[in-house]
Amino acid sequence: MLYFAAMLNEIWMMRCLQLAANGGGLVAPNPMVGAVLVQNDRIIGEGYHREFGGAHAEVIAIRSVHDETLLAEATLYVNLEPCSHHGKTPPCADLIIEKGIKNVVVGQMDPNPLVSGRGNQRLRDAGIDVTVGIAEAECKFLNRRFNTFHTKQRPHVILKWAQSADGFMDRRREADGGGGIHWISHPMSNIYVHKWRTEEQAILVGYNTVVNDNPQLTPRLVAGAAPLRIVLAGNRALPQACHLLTDALPALIFHFNESKKIGAKEWVKVEPASYLDQVMLELRHRAISSVLVEGGRFTLDQFFKAALYDEVRVISAPQMMSEGLPAPYFPKGEYLRTSLGEDQLYTWYRS
């Protein structure tokens, strides 16, 4: 019987995660949260956090119940500990207590040290039975960006590049006078990359990528919000005609000598020594919880050397280049392999 009850708890928690994922790219820097109300082994209400500053999942789930008298007999499932503080919305813990819900099942505790444990304790102090840790690994994985932001005090960093089957990520630009972009990956993979851009709050490249490729760094191939574009410029000036300076979208340029703002473009001065740490600190101050690094070989190597990465995504195309710019070192360990049309995606998660 206990095993059956535990299995049901996991089933309902998986439904929470399914709902929560709908908030991907919409709620950051808040976490993705889903909530399900179950009474007599059937769902009577559910909801998820839909937008930053909007109602939380628990509130939406409770509002969706047609007969509130059922709440006293229901169990609330939620993948993240209910909040207990006043932010943009009132505490969810107070609403749960007010509605007379007697049982709450939580996937993971809130990693924010200012919040962690307080929501659960408020519920327990009100006589509510609280179970914590159901499908905890899955809950933490879904909100890995939120967790990294609060446990490591910096954005969740994803390194991404495409490479040929024989391990080259570009031709040698200096050998052929520059030229245009040499596309390695399949067009289908490009659609996935643009989708990834909508899932992160920021996208980052180095100076060389801006000069060589003149990228827009926007999710043009899919619907979704554009991330904040970031450039590590060092002590060099970006070309005045590049997309990042001429379009209307915001861009953040980290520079060794300049600090200024012109319209939606902003230059932030950092010191050459440990400049990546300063970049991470600035992004944290701006509540940026995740960044996709699409920079060239030099920029990627800097993140590897500084151990500033949490995920690595490598798109491997079937074409052979024979020579060119070698792709970065790929960390050893287990990785996931997924087919993207003709290409293969290798994803590695840092433990």
mmCIF file of C-alpha atoms in Angstrom:
data_model
loop_
_atom_site.group_PDB
_atom_site.id
_atom_site.type_symbol
_atom_site.label_atom_id
_atom_site.label_comp_id
_atom_site.label_asym_id
_atom_site.label_seq_id
_atom_site.Cartn_x
_atom_site.Cartn_y
_atom_site.Cartn_z
ATOM 1 C CA MET A 1 0.000 0.000 0.000
ATOM 2 C CA LEU A 2 2.825 2.414 0.886
ATOM 3 C CA TYR A 3 4.547 1.636 -2.399
ATOM 4 C CA PHE A 4 1.333 2.328 -4.310
ATOM 5 C CA ALA A 5 0.847 5.635 -2.503
ATOM 6 C CA ALA A 6 4.452 6.657 -3.286
ATOM 7 C CA MET A 7 3.934 5.751 -6.931
ATOM 8 C CA LEU A 8 0.797 7.908 -7.092
ATOM 9 C CA ASN A 9 2.703 10.793 -5.542
ATOM 10 C CA GLU A 10 5.286 10.567 -8.307
ATOM 11 C CA ILE A 11 2.593 10.403 -10.979
ATOM 12 C CA TRP A 12 0.946 13.590 -9.734
ATOM 13 C CA MET A 13 4.329 15.289 -9.358
ATOM 14 C CA MET A 14 5.164 14.444 -12.963
ATOM 15 C CA ARG A 15 1.952 16.199 -13.938
ATOM 16 C CA CYS A 16 3.187 19.237 -11.988
ATOM 17 C CA LEU A 17 6.416 19.188 -13.974
ATOM 18 C CA GLN A 18 4.537 18.818 -17.231
ATOM 19 C CA LEU A 19 2.512 21.909 -16.390
ATOM 20 C CA ALA A 20 5.497 23.839 -15.049
ATOM 21 C CA ALA A 21 7.455 23.386 -18.276
ATOM 22 C CA ASN A 22 4.850 25.518 -20.068
ATOM 23 C CA GLY A 23 6.392 28.520 -18.332
ATOM 24 C CA GLY A 24 9.781 27.959 -19.945
ATOM 25 C CA GLY A 25 11.174 31.208 -21.358
ATOM 26 C CA LEU A 26 8.290 33.202 -19.842
ATOM 27 C CA VAL A 27 8.822 33.351 -16.083
ATOM 28 C CA ALA A 28 12.588 33.818 -15.572
ATOM 29 C CA PRO A 29 14.192 34.745 -13.265
ATOM 30 C CA ASN A 30 11.320 33.118 -11.391
ATOM 31 C CA PRO A 31 11.181 29.306 -11.342
ATOM 32 C CA MET A 32 8.891 27.164 -13.462
ATOM 33 C CA VAL A 33 6.175 25.835 -11.168
ATOM 34 C CA GLY A 34 3.151 23.626 -11.687
ATOM 35 C CA ALA A 35 0.489 22.699 -9.121
ATOM 36 C CA VAL A 36 -2.125 19.951 -9.066
ATOM 37 C CA LEU A 37 -4.990 19.430 -6.605
ATOM 38 C CA VAL A 38 -6.070 15.803 -6.214
ATOM 39 C CA GLN A 39 -9.143 14.559 -4.360
ATOM 40 C CA ASN A 40 -10.106 10.874 -4.272
ATOM 41 C CA ASP A 41 -7.448 10.066 -6.899
ATOM 42 C CA ARG A 42 -8.746 12.552 -9.443
ATOM 43 C CA ILE A 43 -7.572 15.998 -10.435
ATOM 44 C CA ILE A 44 -9.961 18.746 -9.353
ATOM 45 C CA GLY A 45 -7.725 21.687 -10.187
ATOM 46 C CA GLU A 46 -4.359 22.528 -11.699
ATOM 47 C CA GLY A 47 -2.297 25.434 -12.935
ATOM 48 C CA TYR A 48 1.181 26.749 -13.646
ATOM 49 C CA HIS A 49 3.127 30.001 -13.340
ATOM 50 C CA ARG A 50 2.518 31.645 -16.705
ATOM 51 C CA GLU A 51 4.489 34.891 -16.669
ATOM 52 C CA PHE A 52 6.941 36.823 -14.537
ATOM 53 C CA GLY A 53 4.998 38.891 -12.013
ATOM 54 C CA GLY A 54 1.807 36.916 -12.601
ATOM 55 C CA ALA A 55 -0.131 34.621 -10.285
ATOM 56 C CA HIS A 56 1.749 31.624 -8.935
ATOM 57 C CA ALA A 57 0.862 28.048 -9.823
ATOM 58 C CA GLU A 58 -0.800 27.297 -6.477
ATOM 59 C CA VAL A 59 -3.092 30.312 -6.809
ATOM 60 C CA ILE A 60 -4.150 29.380 -10.339
ATOM 61 C CA ALA A 61 -4.744 25.748 -9.331
ATOM 62 C CA ILE A 62 -6.929 26.748 -6.365
ATOM 63 C CA ARG A 63 -8.892 29.220 -8.484
ATOM 64 C CA SER A 64 -9.586 26.492 -11.041
ATOM 65 C CA VAL A 65 -11.487 24.332 -8.517
ATOM 66 C CA HIS A 66 -15.239 24.684 -9.135
ATOM 67 C CA ASP A 67 -16.316 23.412 -5.705
ATOM 68 C CA GLU A 68 -14.057 24.809 -2.988
ATOM 69 C CA THR A 69 -15.596 22.510 -0.370
ATOM 70 C CA LEU A 70 -13.488 19.744 -1.934
ATOM 71 C CA LEU A 71 -10.259 21.499 -0.953
ATOM 72 C CA ALA A 72 -10.462 20.269 2.652
ATOM 73 C CA GLU A 73 -10.193 16.698 1.341
ATOM 74 C CA ALA A 74 -7.642 17.421 -1.395
ATOM 75 C CA THR A 75 -3.875 17.073 -1.598
ATOM 76 C CA LEU A 76 -1.906 19.842 -3.242
ATOM 77 C CA TYR A 77 1.083 18.763 -5.325
ATOM 78 C CA VAL A 78 3.658 21.390 -6.309
ATOM 79 C CA ASN A 79 7.168 20.926 -7.691
ATOM 80 C CA LEU A 80 8.674 23.799 -5.641
ATOM 81 C CA GLU A 81 8.129 24.796 -2.026
ATOM 82 C CA PRO A 82 5.233 27.300 -1.728
ATOM 83 C CA CYS A 83 6.445 30.834 -1.101
ATOM 84 C CA SER A 84 6.026 32.423 2.312
ATOM 85 C CA HIS A 85 7.025 36.016 1.554
ATOM 86 C CA HIS A 86 5.467 39.037 -0.103
ATOM 87 C CA GLY A 87 6.972 39.644 -3.521
ATOM 88 C CA LYS A 88 5.048 40.670 -6.620
ATOM 89 C CA THR A 89 2.229 38.466 -5.256
ATOM 90 C CA PRO A 90 1.061 37.493 -1.736
ATOM 91 C CA PRO A 91 2.471 34.327 -0.078
ATOM 92 C CA CYS A 92 1.052 31.116 -1.513
ATOM 93 C CA ALA A 93 1.450 29.440 1.884
ATOM 94 C CA ASP A 94 -1.124 31.823 3.364
ATOM 95 C CA LEU A 95 -3.662 31.015 0.652
ATOM 96 C CA ILE A 96 -3.163 27.266 1.140
ATOM 97 C CA ILE A 97 -3.812 27.667 4.875
ATOM 98 C CA GLU A 98 -6.817 29.926 4.262
ATOM 99 C CA LYS A 99 -8.471 27.396 1.920
ATOM 100 C CA GLY A 100 -8.197 24.578 4.469
ATOM 101 C CA ILE A 101 -5.990 22.239 2.433
ATOM 102 C CA LYS A 102 -4.672 19.567 4.801
ATOM 103 C CA ASN A 103 -1.979 17.817 2.725
ATOM 104 C CA VAL A 104 0.780 19.281 0.583
ATOM 105 C CA VAL A 105 3.379 17.310 -1.405
ATOM 106 C CA VAL A 106 6.473 19.258 -2.506
ATOM 107 C CA GLY A 107 9.053 18.249 -5.104
ATOM 108 C CA GLN A 108 12.002 20.353 -3.934
ATOM 109 C CA MET A 109 12.693 23.032 -1.363
ATOM 110 C CA ASP A 110 13.304 26.573 -2.540
ATOM 111 C CA PRO A 111 17.109 27.010 -2.958
ATOM 112 C CA ASN A 112 16.972 30.711 -2.108
ATOM 113 C CA PRO A 113 18.564 30.841 1.372
ATOM 114 C CA LEU A 114 16.245 33.716 2.295
ATOM 115 C CA VAL A 115 13.216 31.541 1.594
ATOM 116 C CA SER A 116 14.271 27.899 1.877
ATOM 117 C CA GLY A 117 12.206 25.927 4.383
ATOM 118 C CA ARG A 118 10.070 28.825 5.530
ATOM 119 C CA GLY A 119 7.117 28.027 3.296
ATOM 120 C CA ASN A 120 7.020 24.398 4.395
ATOM 121 C CA GLN A 121 7.399 25.402 8.033
ATOM 122 C CA ARG A 122 4.536 27.886 7.840
ATOM 123 C CA LEU A 123 2.302 25.137 6.475
ATOM 124 C CA ARG A 124 3.368 22.710 9.197
ATOM 125 C CA ASP A 125 2.815 25.322 11.898
ATOM 126 C CA ALA A 126 -0.765 25.570 10.605
ATOM 127 C CA GLY A 127 -1.240 21.821 11.060
ATOM 128 C CA ILE A 128 -0.804 20.867 7.421
ATOM 129 C CA ASP A 129 0.951 17.593 6.593
ATOM 130 C CA VAL A 130 3.865 18.392 4.278
ATOM 131 C CA THR A 131 5.834 15.769 2.327
ATOM 132 C CA VAL A 132 9.037 16.914 0.622
ATOM 133 C CA GLY A 133 11.331 15.292 -1.944
ATOM 134 C CA ILE A 134 8.958 13.560 -4.354
ATOM 135 C CA ALA A 135 10.664 13.262 -7.780
ATOM 136 C CA GLU A 136 13.214 15.683 -6.375
ATOM 137 C CA ALA A 137 15.889 15.032 -9.029
ATOM 138 C CA GLU A 138 13.419 15.722 -11.839
ATOM 139 C CA CYS A 139 12.191 18.872 -10.091
ATOM 140 C CA LYS A 140 15.719 20.185 -9.639
ATOM 141 C CA PHE A 141 16.582 19.456 -13.250
ATOM 142 C CA LEU A 142 13.615 21.407 -14.579
ATOM 143 C CA ASN A 143 14.591 24.453 -12.505
ATOM 144 C CA ARG A 144 18.348 24.036 -12.856
ATOM 145 C CA ARG A 145 18.717 27.655 -13.978
ATOM 146 C CA PHE A 146 16.878 28.934 -10.894
ATOM 147 C CA ASN A 147 18.833 26.554 -8.657
ATOM 148 C CA THR A 148 22.217 27.597 -10.078
ATOM 149 C CA PHE A 149 21.353 31.271 -9.695
ATOM 150 C CA HIS A 150 20.701 30.842 -5.958
ATOM 151 C CA THR A 151 23.228 28.163 -5.021
ATOM 152 C CA LYS A 152 26.187 29.419 -7.084
ATOM 153 C CA GLN A 153 25.259 33.110 -7.000
ATOM 154 C CA ARG A 154 25.588 33.435 -10.781
ATOM 155 C CA PRO A 155 23.669 32.665 -13.969
ATOM 156 C CA HIS A 156 23.360 29.113 -15.255
ATOM 157 C CA VAL A 157 25.893 28.935 -18.112
ATOM 158 C CA ILE A 158 25.339 26.828 -21.239
ATOM 159 C CA LEU A 159 28.206 26.492 -23.723
ATOM 160 C CA LYS A 160 27.187 25.670 -27.277
ATOM 161 C CA TRP A 161 28.947 25.148 -30.594
ATOM 162 C CA ALA A 162 28.694 23.179 -33.828
ATOM 163 C CA GLN A 163 31.518 21.083 -35.222
ATOM 164 C CA SER A 164 32.321 18.848 -38.156
ATOM 165 C CA ALA A 165 32.560 15.079 -37.824
ATOM 166 C CA ASP A 166 36.341 15.396 -37.650
ATOM 167 C CA GLY A 167 36.262 17.994 -34.872
ATOM 168 C CA PHE A 168 36.563 21.425 -36.534
ATOM 169 C CA MET A 169 34.224 24.319 -35.690
ATOM 170 C CA ASP A 170 35.283 26.767 -38.419
ATOM 171 C CA ARG A 171 37.743 27.286 -41.209
ATOM 172 C CA ARG A 172 40.825 29.412 -40.519
ATOM 173 C CA ARG A 173 39.504 32.916 -41.190
ATOM 174 C CA GLU A 174 42.964 34.488 -41.280
ATOM 175 C CA ALA A 175 44.004 32.068 -44.029
ATOM 176 C CA ASP A 176 41.276 33.076 -46.497
ATOM 177 C CA GLY A 177 40.857 36.737 -45.683
ATOM 178 C CA GLY A 178 37.767 36.331 -43.542
ATOM 179 C CA GLY A 179 34.882 35.524 -45.840
ATOM 180 C CA GLY A 180 31.318 34.760 -44.751
ATOM 181 C CA ILE A 181 29.930 32.231 -42.296
ATOM 182 C CA HIS A 182 30.786 28.619 -42.994
ATOM 183 C CA TRP A 183 27.646 26.758 -41.931
ATOM 184 C CA ILE A 184 28.420 23.389 -40.411
ATOM 185 C CA SER A 185 25.111 22.285 -38.955
ATOM 186 C CA HIS A 186 21.904 21.371 -40.808
ATOM 187 C CA PRO A 187 19.097 23.974 -41.099
ATOM 188 C CA MET A 188 16.969 21.869 -38.737
ATOM 189 C CA SER A 189 19.632 22.266 -36.060
ATOM 190 C CA ASN A 190 19.493 26.030 -36.542
ATOM 191 C CA ILE A 191 15.801 25.956 -35.646
ATOM 192 C CA TYR A 192 16.658 24.183 -32.393
ATOM 193 C CA VAL A 193 19.340 26.767 -31.642
ATOM 194 C CA HIS A 194 16.852 29.587 -32.106
ATOM 195 C CA LYS A 195 14.438 27.780 -29.783
ATOM 196 C CA TRP A 196 17.230 27.547 -27.190
ATOM 197 C CA ARG A 197 17.672 31.302 -27.425
ATOM 198 C CA THR A 198 14.059 31.826 -26.306
ATOM 199 C CA GLU A 199 14.668 29.623 -23.256
ATOM 200 C CA GLU A 200 17.558 31.664 -21.833
ATOM 201 C CA GLN A 201 17.610 35.228 -20.574
ATOM 202 C CA ALA A 202 20.869 36.153 -22.273
ATOM 203 C CA ILE A 203 23.105 35.088 -25.155
ATOM 204 C CA LEU A 204 26.833 35.834 -25.196
ATOM 205 C CA VAL A 205 29.527 35.983 -27.869
ATOM 206 C CA GLY A 206 33.065 37.327 -28.132
ATOM 207 C CA TYR A 207 34.480 40.168 -30.202
ATOM 208 C CA ASN A 208 35.740 37.898 -32.990
ATOM 209 C CA THR A 209 32.289 36.414 -33.576
ATOM 210 C CA VAL A 210 30.805 39.905 -34.038
ATOM 211 C CA VAL A 211 33.556 40.895 -36.497
ATOM 212 C CA ASN A 212 33.571 37.627 -38.461
ATOM 213 C CA ASP A 213 29.864 36.738 -38.536
ATOM 214 C CA ASN A 214 27.960 39.960 -37.718
ATOM 215 C CA PRO A 215 25.270 37.923 -35.894
ATOM 216 C CA GLN A 216 21.844 39.182 -34.863
ATOM 217 C CA LEU A 217 21.580 36.717 -31.935
ATOM 218 C CA THR A 218 17.787 36.706 -32.095
ATOM 219 C CA PRO A 219 15.280 33.813 -32.317
ATOM 220 C CA ARG A 220 14.145 34.659 -35.837
ATOM 221 C CA LEU A 221 13.170 31.090 -36.799
ATOM 222 C CA VAL A 222 10.765 30.498 -33.895
ATOM 223 C CA ALA A 223 8.300 32.455 -31.778
ATOM 224 C CA GLY A 224 9.566 33.645 -28.422
ATOM 225 C CA ALA A 225 11.261 36.415 -26.505
ATOM 226 C CA ALA A 226 14.682 37.612 -27.636
ATOM 227 C CA PRO A 227 17.451 37.188 -25.055
ATOM 228 C CA LEU A 228 19.678 40.030 -23.923
ATOM 229 C CA ARG A 229 22.649 40.105 -26.343
ATOM 230 C CA ILE A 230 26.044 40.281 -24.636
ATOM 231 C CA VAL A 231 29.483 40.837 -26.163
ATOM 232 C CA LEU A 232 32.872 40.389 -24.502
ATOM 233 C CA ALA A 233 34.734 43.088 -26.419
ATOM 234 C CA GLY A 234 37.970 43.321 -24.431
ATOM 235 C CA ASN A 235 39.687 46.597 -25.339
ATOM 236 C CA ARG A 236 38.398 46.722 -28.918
ATOM 237 C CA ALA A 237 35.577 48.723 -30.493
ATOM 238 C CA LEU A 238 32.755 46.891 -32.234
ATOM 239 C CA PRO A 239 32.210 47.682 -35.915
ATOM 240 C CA GLN A 240 29.762 50.589 -36.130
ATOM 241 C CA ALA A 241 27.771 48.825 -38.866
ATOM 242 C CA CYS A 242 27.265 45.548 -36.967
ATOM 243 C CA HIS A 243 23.725 44.391 -36.244
ATOM 244 C CA LEU A 244 24.194 44.547 -32.482
ATOM 245 C CA LEU A 245 24.794 48.319 -32.663
ATOM 246 C CA THR A 246 22.441 49.283 -35.494
ATOM 247 C CA ASP A 247 19.235 47.430 -34.563
ATOM 248 C CA ALA A 248 16.749 48.582 -31.919
ATOM 249 C CA LEU A 249 17.212 45.693 -29.494
ATOM 250 C CA PRO A 250 19.243 45.974 -26.273
ATOM 251 C CA ALA A 251 22.883 44.932 -26.229
ATOM 252 C CA LEU A 252 25.323 44.779 -23.318
ATOM 253 C CA ILE A 253 29.012 45.188 -24.157
ATOM 254 C CA PHE A 254 31.668 44.408 -21.571
ATOM 255 C CA HIS A 255 34.768 46.488 -22.244
ATOM 256 C CA PHE A 256 38.110 47.082 -20.535
ATOM 257 C CA ASN A 257 38.044 50.872 -21.067
ATOM 258 C CA GLU A 258 34.511 52.125 -21.735
ATOM 259 C CA SER A 259 31.427 52.694 -19.605
ATOM 260 C CA LYS A 260 28.502 54.429 -21.319
ATOM 261 C CA LYS A 261 24.962 54.036 -22.579
ATOM 262 C CA ILE A 262 23.598 55.008 -25.978
ATOM 263 C CA GLY A 263 19.927 54.197 -26.395
ATOM 264 C CA ALA A 264 19.420 50.472 -25.858
ATOM 265 C CA LYS A 265 23.178 49.792 -26.056
ATOM 266 C CA GLU A 266 25.204 49.775 -22.865
ATOM 267 C CA TRP A 267 28.941 49.437 -22.259
ATOM 268 C CA VAL A 268 30.067 48.160 -18.847
ATOM 269 C CA LYS A 269 33.691 48.513 -17.828
ATOM 270 C CA VAL A 270 35.428 45.457 -16.360
ATOM 271 C CA GLU A 271 39.019 44.895 -15.304
ATOM 272 C CA PRO A 272 41.064 42.482 -17.466
ATOM 273 C CA ALA A 273 41.981 40.339 -14.453
ATOM 274 C CA SER A 274 39.190 37.821 -13.708
ATOM 275 C CA TYR A 275 36.818 39.710 -16.002
ATOM 276 C CA LEU A 276 34.490 36.726 -16.374
ATOM 277 C CA ASP A 277 33.809 36.786 -12.644
ATOM 278 C CA GLN A 278 32.892 40.454 -12.982
ATOM 279 C CA VAL A 279 30.608 39.624 -15.899
ATOM 280 C CA MET A 280 28.839 36.956 -13.856
ATOM 281 C CA LEU A 281 28.438 39.362 -10.940
ATOM 282 C CA GLU A 282 26.968 42.060 -13.171
ATOM 283 C CA LEU A 283 24.517 39.612 -14.741
ATOM 284 C CA ARG A 284 23.439 38.430 -11.302
ATOM 285 C CA HIS A 285 22.798 42.036 -10.266
ATOM 286 C CA ARG A 286 20.587 42.326 -13.344
ATOM 287 C CA ALA A 287 18.670 39.171 -12.300
ATOM 288 C CA ILE A 288 19.873 37.228 -15.357
ATOM 289 C CA SER A 289 19.509 33.592 -14.317
ATOM 290 C CA SER A 290 20.838 31.929 -17.480
ATOM 291 C CA VAL A 291 23.132 32.665 -20.392
ATOM 292 C CA LEU A 292 23.738 30.769 -23.623
ATOM 293 C CA VAL A 293 27.342 31.173 -24.758
ATOM 294 C CA GLU A 294 27.542 30.943 -28.555
ATOM 295 C CA GLY A 295 30.942 32.584 -28.770
ATOM 296 C CA GLY A 296 33.896 31.405 -30.840
ATOM 297 C CA ARG A 297 36.744 29.158 -29.784
ATOM 298 C CA PHE A 298 38.573 31.792 -27.700
ATOM 299 C CA THR A 299 35.473 32.782 -25.727
ATOM 300 C CA LEU A 300 34.448 29.178 -25.100
ATOM 301 C CA ASP A 301 37.956 28.343 -23.906
ATOM 302 C CA GLN A 302 37.832 31.221 -21.416
ATOM 303 C CA PHE A 303 34.671 29.804 -19.844
ATOM 304 C CA PHE A 304 36.183 26.326 -19.706
ATOM 305 C CA LYS A 305 39.374 27.605 -18.082
ATOM 306 C CA ALA A 306 37.393 29.541 -15.483
ATOM 307 C CA ALA A 307 35.143 26.496 -14.837
ATOM 308 C CA LEU A 308 32.149 28.740 -15.516
ATOM 309 C CA TYR A 309 29.774 26.327 -17.186
ATOM 310 C CA ASP A 310 26.902 24.058 -16.221
ATOM 311 C CA GLU A 311 25.887 22.511 -19.537
ATOM 312 C CA VAL A 312 27.636 21.844 -22.830
ATOM 313 C CA ARG A 313 25.718 21.356 -26.077
ATOM 314 C CA VAL A 314 27.652 20.224 -29.135
ATOM 315 C CA ILE A 315 26.021 19.831 -32.537
ATOM 316 C CA SER A 316 28.066 17.377 -34.582
ATOM 317 C CA ALA A 317 27.456 17.465 -38.331
ATOM 318 C CA PRO A 318 28.306 14.606 -40.718
ATOM 319 C CA GLN A 319 30.472 16.752 -43.009
ATOM 320 C CA MET A 320 34.282 16.477 -42.888
ATOM 321 C CA MET A 321 36.461 19.595 -43.033
ATOM 322 C CA SER A 322 39.957 18.014 -42.904
ATOM 323 C CA GLU A 323 41.428 21.256 -41.583
ATOM 324 C CA GLY A 324 40.402 24.455 -39.849
ATOM 325 C CA LEU A 325 39.834 25.733 -36.315
ATOM 326 C CA PRO A 326 39.642 22.802 -33.859
ATOM 327 C CA ALA A 327 36.552 22.655 -31.649
ATOM 328 C CA PRO A 328 37.039 23.183 -27.890
ATOM 329 C CA TYR A 329 37.853 20.459 -25.429
ATOM 330 C CA PHE A 330 34.701 18.512 -24.556
ATOM 331 C CA PRO A 331 34.519 17.460 -20.881
ATOM 332 C CA LYS A 332 34.732 13.786 -20.088
ATOM 333 C CA GLY A 333 31.797 11.983 -18.542
ATOM 334 C CA GLU A 334 28.327 10.845 -19.479
ATOM 335 C CA TYR A 335 26.380 12.756 -22.097
ATOM 336 C CA LEU A 336 23.039 12.509 -23.871
ATOM 337 C CA ARG A 337 22.946 11.925 -27.608
ATOM 338 C CA THR A 338 19.995 13.145 -29.676
ATOM 339 C CA SER A 339 19.431 13.194 -33.422
ATOM 340 C CA LEU A 340 18.695 16.573 -35.010
ATOM 341 C CA GLY A 341 17.915 15.559 -38.560
ATOM 342 C CA GLU A 342 21.268 14.786 -40.156
ATOM 343 C CA ASP A 343 23.172 16.128 -37.139
ATOM 344 C CA GLN A 344 23.825 14.691 -33.684
ATOM 345 C CA LEU A 345 23.409 16.715 -30.493
ATOM 346 C CA TYR A 346 25.641 15.806 -27.547
ATOM 347 C CA THR A 347 24.526 17.301 -24.234
ATOM 348 C CA TRP A 348 26.653 17.176 -21.098
ATOM 349 C CA TYR A 349 25.471 18.277 -17.650
ATOM 350 C CA ARG A 350 27.881 19.276 -14.932
ATOM 351 C CA SER A 351 27.041 17.498 -11.699
#
